[in-house]
């Protein structure tokens, strides 16, 4: 009897251990999946249109023809998740050169929660969109953006542009004044003419330099220079930028990047600011020192570039009736570094 009891006890213990092992294995698998979602997979190549990379929002594509080439333009279109404001307007979010539409995630959520429809394109040449070797220009990107609004049946939108997206926002407002309600510029580049302090380079030189820019530590240092305090959330940008260097189509990405550099270098918007005739809000992180081509300038000229406290005040003085918000202790990413303040200022401005 005791032997039988012992046998049964051992038998039940083995079954329980097996069940416990299965449960632990399931928990380990779940933990691994959670880690995979939050830990950058730096050793996995990424397609130049971010193929397979998860998106916070559904991604759609608009087919366009640019300079004779058929291209797909990626975008997200978010419905309001909160009560519509009195204005009821759509907000268009324009990303920077070293970013994609996904960089607007916290702002997009806040705007949708405040009752706005939110449209976030990846411009052609960036993010999830096609990377053709075009003669890029802000007029072309503005025309693509207008075509997207046509496709979505949106007659008029408020525009928020960050970094290079601020340059595009200015050009969009000037090219399509009847389609632009209000304009927010978040640390926009192009508030100075880089050609005065940065030497010009051929696209071939820029392409070669971009091809060689494959060092993970260097890429992280570049993005760290944008912000005052580094946070884990910013690692997304490092991961995306590095992983595309591992893929077979990276040269195509690098060539598109070289072309869009030329666009930003040769088409500053500083001279266009006095022509703006709509409500404009400038949100300027005071620690920002970003400038197009800064690494190509001499040390003396490098020190003169990207002085956003000065550039922001000059821009506000040049834009009739504009409003300036200066954020102390904030760098190039006010929508991330000071999200609460940024969202309050933007929502107040959009309410008019």
Coordinates of C-alpha atoms in Angstrom, one line a residue:
X1 CA 0.0 0.0 0.0
X2 CA 2.8 2.4 0.9
X3 CA 4.6 1.4 -2.3
X4 CA 1.5 2.1 -4.3
X5 CA 1.0 5.4 -2.6
X6 CA 4.6 6.3 -3.3
X7 CA 4.2 5.3 -6.9
X8 CA 1.1 7.4 -7.3
X9 CA 2.7 10.3 -5.6
X10 CA 5.6 10.2 -7.9
X11 CA 3.3 9.8 -10.8
X12 CA 1.3 12.8 -9.9
X13 CA 4.4 14.8 -9.2
X14 CA 5.8 14.1 -12.6
X15 CA 2.6 15.1 -14.3
X16 CA 2.5 18.3 -12.3
X17 CA 6.1 19.0 -13.1
X18 CA 5.4 18.5 -16.8
X19 CA 2.3 20.8 -16.6
X20 CA 4.4 23.3 -14.7
X21 CA 7.1 23.1 -17.3
X22 CA 4.6 23.7 -20.1
X23 CA 3.2 26.7 -18.2
X24 CA 6.7 28.1 -17.8
X25 CA 7.5 27.5 -21.4
X26 CA 4.3 29.4 -22.4
X27 CA 5.2 32.2 -20.1
X28 CA 8.7 32.3 -21.5
X29 CA 7.4 32.4 -25.0
X30 CA 5.1 35.3 -24.1
X31 CA 7.9 37.1 -22.4
X32 CA 10.1 36.6 -25.5
X33 CA 7.4 38.0 -27.7
X34 CA 7.0 41.0 -25.5
X35 CA 10.7 41.5 -25.5
X36 CA 10.8 41.3 -29.3
X37 CA 8.2 44.0 -29.5
X38 CA 10.2 46.4 -27.2
X39 CA 13.8 45.5 -27.8
X40 CA 15.3 46.7 -31.1
X41 CA 16.5 43.8 -33.3
X42 CA 19.6 45.5 -34.6
X43 CA 21.0 42.4 -36.4
X44 CA 17.9 41.9 -38.6
X45 CA 17.9 43.7 -42.0
X46 CA 15.0 46.0 -42.7
X47 CA 13.6 46.8 -46.1
X48 CA 14.0 50.4 -47.2
X49 CA 10.2 50.9 -47.0
X50 CA 10.2 49.5 -43.5
X51 CA 8.6 46.3 -44.8
X52 CA 7.4 44.1 -41.9
X53 CA 8.1 46.8 -39.2
X54 CA 5.1 47.2 -36.9
X55 CA 3.1 50.4 -37.1
X56 CA 1.1 52.0 -34.3
X57 CA -1.7 52.8 -36.9
X58 CA -3.0 51.2 -40.0
X59 CA -0.9 52.1 -43.1
X60 CA -2.4 52.7 -46.5
X61 CA -0.8 53.7 -49.8
X62 CA -1.7 56.2 -52.5
X63 CA -0.2 55.6 -56.0
X64 CA 1.2 58.6 -57.7
X65 CA 3.3 59.4 -60.7
X66 CA 6.4 61.6 -60.0
X67 CA 8.5 62.7 -62.8
X68 CA 7.4 59.8 -64.9
X69 CA 7.9 57.2 -62.2
X70 CA 5.1 55.4 -60.5
X71 CA 5.5 55.5 -56.7
X72 CA 3.5 54.6 -53.6
X73 CA 3.0 57.2 -50.9
X74 CA 2.3 55.7 -47.4
X75 CA 0.0 57.4 -45.0
X76 CA -2.2 56.9 -42.0
X77 CA -5.7 58.4 -41.6
X78 CA -6.9 58.5 -38.0
X79 CA -10.5 59.2 -37.1
X80 CA -11.2 61.3 -34.0
X81 CA -11.4 59.2 -30.8
X82 CA -12.8 62.1 -28.7
X83 CA -15.6 64.7 -29.1
X84 CA -15.0 66.9 -32.1
X85 CA -13.8 70.4 -31.3
X86 CA -15.8 73.5 -32.4
X87 CA -13.4 73.8 -35.4
X88 CA -13.8 70.1 -36.5
X89 CA -10.7 70.5 -38.7
X90 CA -8.4 67.9 -40.0
X91 CA -4.7 68.1 -38.9
X92 CA -1.9 67.1 -41.3
X93 CA 1.4 66.1 -39.7
X94 CA 4.6 66.4 -41.7
X95 CA 7.8 64.6 -40.5
X96 CA 11.4 65.6 -40.6
X97 CA 14.2 64.3 -42.9
X98 CA 15.7 61.8 -40.4
X99 CA 12.3 60.6 -39.2
X100 CA 9.1 59.1 -40.6
X101 CA 5.4 59.5 -39.9
X102 CA 5.7 57.2 -36.9
X103 CA 7.7 59.9 -35.1
X104 CA 4.3 61.7 -34.7
X105 CA 2.7 58.9 -32.8
X106 CA 2.2 60.7 -29.4
X107 CA 1.0 63.9 -31.1
X108 CA -1.3 62.0 -33.4
X109 CA -3.0 60.2 -30.5
X110 CA -3.4 63.5 -28.6
X111 CA -5.0 65.3 -31.6
X112 CA -7.3 62.4 -32.3
X113 CA -8.3 62.3 -28.6
X114 CA -9.1 66.0 -28.9
X115 CA -11.5 65.3 -31.7
X116 CA -9.4 65.9 -34.8
X117 CA -9.1 63.8 -37.8
X118 CA -5.3 63.2 -38.2
X119 CA -3.5 62.5 -41.5
X120 CA 0.1 61.5 -41.3
X121 CA 1.9 60.8 -44.6
X122 CA 5.4 59.4 -45.2
X123 CA 6.6 61.7 -48.0
X124 CA 7.9 60.0 -51.1
X125 CA 11.6 59.2 -50.4
X126 CA 11.0 58.6 -46.7
X127 CA 9.6 56.1 -44.2
X128 CA 7.3 53.5 -45.7
X129 CA 7.0 55.3 -49.1
X130 CA 8.9 54.6 -52.3
X131 CA 12.5 55.7 -52.6
X132 CA 12.9 56.8 -56.2
X133 CA 15.9 58.7 -57.5
X134 CA 14.0 61.9 -58.3
X135 CA 14.9 65.6 -58.6
X136 CA 13.3 66.2 -55.2
X137 CA 11.8 69.6 -54.4
X138 CA 9.4 71.0 -51.8
X139 CA 6.9 71.9 -54.6
X140 CA 6.8 68.2 -55.6
X141 CA 6.2 67.0 -52.0
X142 CA 3.6 69.7 -51.5
X143 CA 1.8 68.6 -54.7
X144 CA 1.9 65.0 -53.5
X145 CA 0.5 66.1 -50.2
X146 CA -2.3 68.0 -51.9
X147 CA -3.0 64.9 -54.0
X148 CA -3.3 62.9 -50.8
X149 CA -5.9 65.4 -49.4
X150 CA -7.8 65.1 -52.7
X151 CA -7.8 61.4 -52.4
X152 CA -9.2 61.6 -48.9
X153 CA -11.8 64.2 -49.7
X154 CA -10.2 66.8 -47.5
X155 CA -10.6 70.4 -48.7
X156 CA -8.6 72.1 -46.0
X157 CA -6.3 71.1 -43.1
X158 CA -4.3 72.6 -40.3
X159 CA -0.6 71.7 -40.9
X160 CA 2.0 70.8 -38.3
X161 CA 5.6 70.4 -39.6
X162 CA 8.7 69.3 -37.7
X163 CA 12.3 69.9 -38.8
X164 CA 12.3 69.3 -42.6
X165 CA 8.5 68.9 -42.4
X166 CA 8.5 72.6 -41.2
X167 CA 10.1 73.6 -44.5
X168 CA 7.5 71.6 -46.4
X169 CA 4.8 73.1 -44.3
X170 CA 5.8 76.6 -45.3
X171 CA 6.0 75.7 -48.9
X172 CA 2.6 73.9 -48.7
X173 CA 1.0 76.9 -47.2
X174 CA 2.4 79.2 -49.9
X175 CA 1.6 76.8 -52.8
X176 CA -1.9 75.9 -51.4
X177 CA -3.1 78.8 -49.3
X178 CA -6.7 77.9 -49.8
X179 CA -6.1 74.4 -48.3
X180 CA -4.1 75.5 -45.3
X181 CA -5.9 76.7 -42.1
X182 CA -3.3 77.1 -39.5
X183 CA 0.4 76.3 -39.5
X184 CA 2.5 75.0 -36.6
X185 CA 6.3 74.9 -37.1
X186 CA 8.2 72.7 -34.6
X187 CA 11.9 73.4 -34.7
X188 CA 11.9 73.7 -38.4
X189 CA 15.2 73.6 -40.3
X190 CA 15.6 76.1 -43.2
X191 CA 15.3 79.2 -41.0
X192 CA 18.8 80.1 -42.3
X193 CA 20.4 79.8 -45.7
X194 CA 22.9 77.0 -45.3
X195 CA 24.6 77.9 -48.5
X196 CA 26.2 80.8 -46.7
X197 CA 28.1 78.7 -44.3
X198 CA 28.1 75.1 -45.7
X199 CA 30.0 74.2 -48.9
X200 CA 28.0 72.7 -51.7
X201 CA 28.7 69.0 -52.6
X202 CA 27.8 66.9 -55.5
X203 CA 25.0 64.3 -55.1
X204 CA 27.7 61.6 -55.8
X205 CA 29.7 62.8 -52.8
X206 CA 26.6 62.9 -50.6
X207 CA 25.6 59.4 -51.8
X208 CA 29.1 58.0 -51.0
X209 CA 29.0 59.6 -47.5
X210 CA 25.5 58.2 -46.9
X211 CA 26.6 54.7 -48.0
X212 CA 29.5 54.8 -45.5
X213 CA 27.2 55.9 -42.7
X214 CA 26.6 52.4 -41.3
X215 CA 28.1 52.6 -37.8
X216 CA 25.6 51.9 -35.1
X217 CA 27.4 53.9 -32.4
X218 CA 27.7 56.9 -34.8
X219 CA 24.0 56.7 -35.8
X220 CA 23.0 56.6 -32.1
X221 CA 25.3 59.6 -31.3
X222 CA 23.7 61.5 -34.2
X223 CA 20.2 61.0 -32.8
X224 CA 21.4 61.7 -29.2
X225 CA 22.6 65.1 -30.4
X226 CA 19.0 66.1 -31.1
X227 CA 17.8 65.8 -27.5
X228 CA 18.8 67.0 -24.1
X229 CA 17.8 63.8 -22.2
X230 CA 17.9 60.4 -24.0
X231 CA 15.0 58.1 -23.5
X232 CA 14.3 54.5 -24.6
X233 CA 11.5 55.6 -26.9
X234 CA 14.1 57.5 -29.1
X235 CA 15.9 54.2 -29.8
X236 CA 13.2 53.5 -32.5
X237 CA 14.8 56.0 -34.8
X238 CA 18.3 54.5 -34.2
X239 CA 17.0 51.0 -35.0
X240 CA 15.2 52.1 -38.2
X241 CA 18.2 54.0 -39.5
X242 CA 20.7 51.3 -38.7
X243 CA 18.7 48.3 -39.9
X244 CA 18.2 49.7 -43.4
X245 CA 22.0 49.7 -43.8
X246 CA 21.9 45.9 -43.5
X247 CA 19.5 45.3 -46.4
X248 CA 20.2 44.7 -50.1
X249 CA 18.4 47.9 -51.2
X250 CA 20.3 50.2 -48.9
X251 CA 22.1 52.0 -51.8
X252 CA 18.7 53.0 -53.2
X253 CA 17.8 54.4 -49.8
X254 CA 21.1 56.2 -49.5
X255 CA 20.7 57.8 -53.0
X256 CA 17.2 59.1 -52.1
X257 CA 18.6 60.5 -48.9
X258 CA 21.3 62.3 -50.9
X259 CA 18.7 63.8 -53.2
X260 CA 16.6 65.0 -50.3
X261 CA 19.6 66.6 -48.7
X262 CA 20.1 68.6 -51.8
X263 CA 16.5 69.7 -51.6
X264 CA 16.9 71.0 -48.0
X265 CA 20.3 72.6 -48.8
X266 CA 19.3 74.4 -51.9
X267 CA 15.7 75.4 -51.0
X268 CA 15.8 77.2 -47.6
X269 CA 12.5 78.8 -46.6
X270 CA 13.9 81.7 -44.5
X271 CA 13.2 84.2 -47.4
X272 CA 9.6 82.9 -47.7
X273 CA 8.5 83.5 -44.2
X274 CA 7.3 87.2 -44.7
X275 CA 5.0 85.9 -47.4
X276 CA 3.0 83.7 -45.1
X277 CA -0.6 85.1 -44.6
X278 CA -2.1 82.7 -42.1
X279 CA -2.0 82.1 -38.3
X280 CA 1.4 80.6 -37.5
X281 CA 2.7 79.1 -34.2
X282 CA 6.4 78.5 -33.8
X283 CA 7.4 76.0 -31.1
X284 CA 11.2 76.1 -30.6
X285 CA 13.2 73.9 -28.3
X286 CA 16.0 76.3 -27.0
X287 CA 18.7 73.7 -26.8
X288 CA 18.4 72.7 -30.5
X289 CA 21.5 73.2 -32.7
X290 CA 20.4 71.2 -35.7
X291 CA 21.4 72.4 -39.2
X292 CA 21.5 70.9 -42.6
X293 CA 25.0 70.0 -43.6
X294 CA 26.5 71.0 -40.3
X295 CA 29.2 68.3 -40.5
X296 CA 30.5 69.7 -43.8
X297 CA 31.1 73.2 -42.4
X298 CA 34.3 74.5 -40.9
X299 CA 34.6 74.4 -37.1
X300 CA 34.1 78.2 -37.1
X301 CA 31.0 78.2 -39.3
X302 CA 29.7 75.1 -37.5
X303 CA 29.5 77.1 -34.3
X304 CA 27.3 79.6 -36.0
X305 CA 24.7 77.2 -37.4
X306 CA 21.5 76.0 -35.8
X307 CA 21.2 78.7 -33.1
X308 CA 17.5 78.1 -32.6
X309 CA 16.9 80.6 -29.9
X310 CA 18.0 83.3 -32.3
X311 CA 16.5 81.7 -35.4
X312 CA 13.1 81.2 -33.7
X313 CA 12.9 84.9 -32.7
X314 CA 14.0 86.1 -36.2
X315 CA 11.4 83.8 -37.8
X316 CA 8.6 85.1 -35.4
X317 CA 9.6 88.6 -36.3
X318 CA 9.5 87.9 -40.0
X319 CA 6.1 86.1 -40.1
X320 CA 3.2 88.6 -39.8
X321 CA 1.2 88.0 -36.6
X322 CA 2.9 84.8 -35.6
X323 CA 3.2 83.4 -32.1
X324 CA 6.4 82.1 -30.6
X325 CA 6.6 79.5 -27.8
X326 CA 10.2 78.9 -26.5
X327 CA 10.7 75.7 -24.6
X328 CA 13.7 75.8 -22.2
X329 CA 15.7 72.6 -21.8
X330 CA 14.3 71.1 -25.0
X331 CA 16.2 70.1 -28.1
X332 CA 15.1 69.3 -31.6
X333 CA 12.1 67.1 -30.7
X334 CA 9.6 69.2 -28.7
X335 CA 6.8 66.8 -29.5
X336 CA 8.6 64.1 -27.6
X337 CA 10.8 65.9 -25.1
X338 CA 8.0 68.2 -23.9
X339 CA 4.9 66.3 -25.1
X340 CA 2.4 67.7 -22.6
X341 CA 3.4 71.3 -23.1
X342 CA 3.7 70.9 -26.9
X343 CA 0.2 69.3 -27.1
X344 CA -1.4 72.0 -24.9
X345 CA 0.1 74.8 -27.0
X346 CA -0.9 73.2 -30.3
X347 CA -4.4 72.4 -29.2
X348 CA -4.9 75.9 -27.9
X349 CA -3.6 77.4 -31.1
X350 CA -5.8 75.1 -33.3
X351 CA -8.9 76.2 -31.3
X352 CA -8.0 79.8 -32.3

